[in-house]
Short mmCIF file of C-alpha atoms and ligand atoms in Angstrom, two decimals:
data_model
loop_
_atom_site.label_atom_id
_atom_site.label_comp_id
_atom_site.label_asym_id
_atom_site.label_seq_id
_atom_site.Cartn_x
_atom_site.Cartn_y
_atom_site.Cartn_z
CA MET A 1 0.00 0.00 0.00
CA LYS A 2 1.35 3.39 -0.99
CA PHE A 3 -0.40 5.60 1.49
CA GLU A 4 0.46 6.41 5.04
CA ILE A 5 -2.11 6.17 7.84
CA ILE A 6 -1.60 8.39 10.86
CA LYS A 7 -3.58 7.29 13.90
CA ALA A 8 -4.96 10.08 16.03
CA ASP A 9 -6.57 9.55 19.43
CA ASN A 10 -9.51 11.80 18.69
CA TYR A 11 -10.91 14.55 16.47
CA GLU A 12 -8.79 17.25 18.13
CA GLU A 13 -5.57 15.34 17.56
CA MET A 14 -6.54 14.56 13.95
CA SER A 15 -7.13 18.27 13.36
CA ARG A 16 -3.86 19.25 15.02
CA ILE A 17 -1.77 16.86 12.93
CA ALA A 18 -3.46 18.11 9.77
CA ALA A 19 -2.92 21.74 10.76
CA GLU A 20 0.80 21.11 11.32
CA LYS A 21 1.06 19.64 7.82
CA VAL A 22 -0.77 22.53 6.17
CA ILE A 23 1.28 25.12 8.07
CA SER A 24 4.55 23.42 7.18
CA LYS A 25 3.51 23.34 3.50
CA ILE A 26 2.83 27.09 3.54
CA THR A 27 6.07 27.78 5.38
CA GLU A 28 8.00 25.80 2.78
CA LYS A 29 6.02 27.27 -0.15
CA PRO A 30 4.36 30.61 0.70
CA ASN A 31 2.53 30.67 -2.64
CA ALA A 32 1.17 27.13 -2.29
CA ILE A 33 -2.07 26.16 -3.99
CA LEU A 34 -4.31 24.64 -1.33
CA GLY A 35 -7.22 22.40 -2.22
CA LEU A 36 -9.92 22.82 0.42
CA ALA A 37 -12.93 20.85 1.52
CA THR A 38 -16.14 21.68 3.37
CA GLY A 39 -18.19 19.56 5.77
CA SER A 40 -17.85 18.93 9.49
CA THR A 41 -14.57 17.05 9.27
CA PRO A 42 -12.17 19.91 8.34
CA GLU A 43 -13.75 22.48 10.68
CA GLY A 44 -11.30 21.71 13.50
CA LEU A 45 -8.38 22.04 11.09
CA TYR A 46 -9.62 25.47 9.95
CA LYS A 47 -10.03 26.64 13.57
CA LEU A 48 -6.42 25.69 14.27
CA LEU A 49 -5.18 27.45 11.12
CA ILE A 50 -6.95 30.62 12.29
CA GLU A 51 -5.45 30.28 15.78
CA ASP A 52 -2.00 29.77 14.32
CA HIS A 53 -2.42 32.76 11.99
CA GLN A 54 -3.35 34.94 14.97
CA LYS A 55 -0.59 33.66 17.25
CA HIS A 56 2.27 32.99 14.86
CA TYR A 57 1.31 35.20 11.91
CA THR A 58 1.55 32.41 9.34
CA SER A 59 0.61 34.30 6.20
CA TYR A 60 -1.71 33.27 3.37
CA ARG A 61 -1.02 36.44 1.41
CA TYR A 62 0.44 34.53 -1.55
CA VAL A 63 -1.63 31.37 -1.16
CA LYS A 64 -4.33 30.45 -3.66
CA THR A 65 -7.16 28.13 -2.71
CA VAL A 66 -9.46 25.97 -4.79
CA ASN A 67 -12.44 24.29 -3.18
CA LEU A 68 -13.70 20.90 -4.19
CA ASP A 69 -17.35 21.59 -4.74
CA GLU A 70 -20.48 23.68 -4.37
CA TYR A 71 -24.21 23.03 -4.29
CA VAL A 72 -26.11 23.95 -7.42
CA GLY A 73 -28.92 26.45 -6.99
CA LEU A 74 -28.00 28.06 -3.67
CA ASP A 75 -27.15 31.77 -3.75
CA LYS A 76 -23.55 32.46 -2.81
CA ASP A 77 -24.68 34.16 0.39
CA ASP A 78 -27.12 31.40 1.31
CA LYS A 79 -26.19 30.17 4.80
CA ASN A 80 -25.66 26.67 3.42
CA SER A 81 -23.55 27.53 0.40
CA TYR A 82 -19.94 26.41 0.55
CA PHE A 83 -19.01 29.96 -0.43
CA THR A 84 -20.49 31.11 2.91
CA PHE A 85 -19.00 28.15 4.78
CA MET A 86 -15.47 28.92 3.62
CA ARG A 87 -15.72 32.62 4.41
CA GLU A 88 -17.14 32.00 7.87
CA LYS A 89 -14.95 29.08 8.84
CA LEU A 90 -11.65 30.25 7.38
CA PHE A 91 -11.23 33.00 4.79
CA ASN A 92 -12.59 35.91 6.86
CA HIS A 93 -10.15 35.12 9.66
CA ILE A 94 -6.83 34.80 7.82
CA ASP A 95 -4.99 37.16 5.46
CA VAL A 96 -5.79 35.29 2.24
CA ASP A 97 -6.76 37.59 -0.65
CA LEU A 98 -10.39 36.70 -1.38
CA ASN A 99 -9.58 37.14 -5.08
CA ASN A 100 -7.27 34.16 -4.71
CA THR A 101 -9.97 31.92 -3.25
CA ASN A 102 -11.93 29.81 -5.70
CA ILE A 103 -15.09 27.77 -5.43
CA PRO A 104 -17.08 26.43 -8.38
CA ASP A 105 -20.04 28.72 -9.07
CA GLY A 106 -23.22 26.83 -8.24
CA THR A 107 -25.31 29.65 -9.70
CA ALA A 108 -23.65 29.71 -13.13
CA ALA A 109 -26.12 29.77 -16.03
CA ASN A 110 -24.15 27.17 -17.92
CA MET A 111 -22.67 24.46 -15.69
CA GLU A 112 -20.62 22.86 -18.45
CA GLU A 113 -18.89 26.15 -19.17
CA GLU A 114 -18.37 26.77 -15.46
CA ALA A 115 -16.86 23.30 -15.02
CA ALA A 116 -14.50 23.83 -17.97
CA ARG A 117 -13.52 27.28 -16.66
CA TYR A 118 -12.74 25.88 -13.20
CA GLU A 119 -10.69 23.00 -14.53
CA LYS A 120 -8.73 25.33 -16.83
CA TYR A 121 -8.06 27.74 -13.96
CA ILE A 122 -6.62 24.97 -11.77
CA ASP A 123 -4.41 23.95 -14.64
CA GLU A 124 -3.26 27.51 -15.32
CA ILE A 125 -2.19 28.13 -11.74
CA GLY A 126 -0.09 24.98 -11.84
CA GLY A 127 -2.30 22.46 -10.07
CA VAL A 128 -3.03 21.80 -6.42
CA ASP A 129 -0.01 21.36 -4.13
CA LEU A 130 -1.93 19.99 -1.15
CA GLN A 131 -5.53 18.80 -1.27
CA ILE A 132 -7.57 18.36 1.92
CA LEU A 133 -10.25 15.70 1.55
CA GLY A 134 -13.05 14.19 3.59
CA ILE A 135 -14.89 11.00 2.73
CA GLY A 136 -18.64 10.38 2.47
CA HIS A 137 -20.28 7.33 4.01
CA ASN A 138 -20.71 6.01 0.47
CA GLY A 139 -17.07 6.64 -0.39
CA HIS A 140 -17.56 9.90 -2.24
CA ILE A 141 -14.67 12.35 -2.45
CA GLY A 142 -15.65 15.89 -3.29
CA PHE A 143 -19.18 15.22 -4.49
CA ASN A 144 -18.06 12.40 -6.77
CA GLU A 145 -20.73 9.87 -5.97
CA PRO A 146 -20.39 6.10 -6.57
CA GLY A 147 -20.25 5.35 -10.29
CA THR A 148 -18.34 8.52 -11.21
CA SER A 149 -15.57 7.87 -13.72
CA PHE A 150 -12.04 7.88 -12.37
CA LYS A 151 -11.23 10.02 -15.44
CA SER A 152 -13.77 12.73 -14.57
CA THR A 153 -12.78 16.39 -14.41
CA THR A 154 -14.93 19.15 -12.86
CA HIS A 155 -18.56 18.33 -13.58
CA LEU A 156 -22.18 18.60 -12.58
CA ILE A 157 -23.39 15.71 -10.42
CA LYS A 158 -26.72 14.51 -9.09
CA LEU A 159 -26.32 14.02 -5.35
CA ALA A 160 -26.90 10.54 -3.95
CA GLU A 161 -29.87 10.29 -1.58
CA LYS A 162 -27.46 9.13 1.14
CA THR A 163 -25.47 12.33 0.70
CA ARG A 164 -28.59 14.50 0.79
CA GLU A 165 -29.70 12.71 3.98
CA ALA A 166 -26.26 13.13 5.58
CA ASN A 167 -26.29 16.86 4.81
CA ALA A 168 -29.96 17.44 5.71
CA ARG A 169 -28.85 18.33 9.25
CA PHE A 170 -27.93 21.81 8.00
CA PHE A 171 -31.27 22.51 6.29
CA ASN A 172 -34.79 23.03 7.63
CA SER A 173 -36.16 20.06 5.72
CA MET A 174 -35.11 17.40 3.21
CA ASP A 175 -36.89 19.36 0.45
CA GLU A 176 -34.45 22.22 0.86
CA VAL A 177 -31.36 20.05 0.36
CA PRO A 178 -30.06 20.66 -3.16
CA THR A 179 -30.26 17.74 -5.58
CA GLU A 180 -27.20 18.67 -7.63
CA ALA A 181 -23.69 19.96 -7.13
CA ILE A 182 -20.69 20.99 -9.18
CA THR A 183 -17.55 19.16 -8.12
CA MET A 184 -13.93 18.76 -9.07
CA GLY A 185 -13.69 15.37 -10.73
CA ILE A 186 -11.81 12.31 -9.57
CA GLN A 187 -9.04 12.95 -12.11
CA SER A 188 -8.84 16.58 -10.94
CA ILE A 189 -8.37 15.37 -7.35
CA MET A 190 -5.85 12.71 -8.37
CA ASP A 191 -3.80 15.40 -10.17
CA SER A 192 -3.05 17.06 -6.80
CA LYS A 193 0.59 16.68 -5.86
CA GLU A 194 -0.27 15.64 -2.33
CA ILE A 195 -3.48 14.65 -0.56
CA ILE A 196 -4.48 14.61 3.10
CA LEU A 197 -7.64 12.64 3.83
CA LEU A 198 -9.29 13.31 7.18
CA VAL A 199 -11.58 10.68 8.66
CA SER A 200 -13.32 11.01 12.00
CA GLY A 201 -15.99 9.13 13.91
CA ALA A 202 -17.49 5.66 14.09
CA SER A 203 -19.93 6.42 11.27
CA LYS A 204 -16.98 6.58 8.86
CA ALA A 205 -15.33 3.32 10.03
CA GLU A 206 -16.93 1.16 7.34
CA ALA A 207 -15.99 3.65 4.61
CA LEU A 208 -12.39 3.75 5.83
CA LYS A 209 -12.24 -0.05 5.91
CA ASN A 210 -13.50 -0.18 2.32
CA LEU A 211 -10.96 2.37 1.25
CA VAL A 212 -8.07 0.47 2.81
CA TYR A 213 -9.04 -3.13 2.07
CA GLY A 214 -11.76 -3.04 -0.58
CA GLU A 215 -11.58 -3.31 -4.32
CA ILE A 216 -10.37 -0.30 -6.31
CA THR A 217 -13.58 0.49 -8.12
CA GLU A 218 -15.63 3.42 -9.41
CA ASP A 219 -18.43 2.10 -7.20
CA PHE A 220 -16.40 3.31 -4.23
CA PRO A 221 -14.75 6.53 -5.44
CA ALA A 222 -12.30 6.98 -2.54
CA SER A 223 -10.68 3.66 -3.42
CA VAL A 224 -8.92 5.50 -6.27
CA LEU A 225 -6.69 7.14 -3.66
CA ARG A 226 -4.77 3.88 -3.40
CA LEU A 227 -3.41 4.70 -6.88
CA HIS A 228 -2.04 8.11 -5.82
CA ASN A 229 1.58 8.32 -4.80
CA LYS A 230 1.32 10.77 -1.91
CA VAL A 231 -1.73 10.32 0.27
CA THR A 232 -1.72 10.70 4.03
CA ILE A 233 -4.79 9.49 5.87
CA ILE A 234 -5.22 11.05 9.28
CA ALA A 235 -7.96 9.23 11.15
CA ASP A 236 -9.17 9.10 14.73
CA GLN A 237 -9.62 5.94 16.78
CA ASP A 238 -13.36 5.75 16.22
CA ALA A 239 -12.90 5.81 12.45
CA LEU A 240 -10.06 3.28 12.68
CA GLN A 241 -11.98 0.66 14.67
CA LEU A 242 -12.36 -1.73 11.71
CA ILE A 243 -8.78 -1.42 10.48
P1 LIG B 301 -18.45 15.47 6.59
O1 LIG B 301 -18.58 15.28 5.03
O2 LIG B 301 -17.09 15.99 6.85
O3 LIG B 301 -19.51 16.49 6.95
O4 LIG B 301 -18.70 14.13 7.20
C1 LIG B 301 -17.56 14.61 4.36
C2 LIG B 301 -17.95 14.34 2.94
O5 LIG B 301 -19.15 14.15 2.67
O6 LIG B 301 -17.06 14.31 2.09
#
């Protein structure tokens, strides 16, 4: 197996180890391109990056960020858009230039054009140096649901019901949960020079087991990570219980 698994005692330790890695990347390469993720898993990491920025002045002035995905149909300032999430959880609290932060536009009139624009932009800035990833219960990475081609680039995707159910906790009702998203593709993610996958909690244990021991198949998108040459999985004990 090519990837490294770092065992953390709990969510806090997982977040701390991830923060150290991100900070050391930015220290080594102040103009790094960071690939960022949303969801509950990376929130602790973002809190620690903010704390570090305030205490140690680590600067994001020359950093560019590209986010994995965005819901289709939510206004940018909707409380559940990933645009809002990233500003509230990270961007508003560090010195990154908001013009250097990028999230696919879930309100674009033409999603194919938006996907092509996003993919081209990532290419033009030289590709992602360090991609932060979470994993869905069904093995999705970004919003690449089971069945997505390993060759996919940024694209429009219909969300799996399991994903909509998992994310319903943020909405008033199931009806409000978007049915589609625009996401970096599996190939786009695999093109990152380095990947950190964060996995926390007992509910992700089965997914992590599948990723580590299961078949490499488009039916379980995260399994593709076994083909990447620089993946670090940082997981807490609860998530590691079946490993
Ligand atoms: P979560 O989402 O961090 O909220 O569990 C992860 C994902 O769906 O990729």
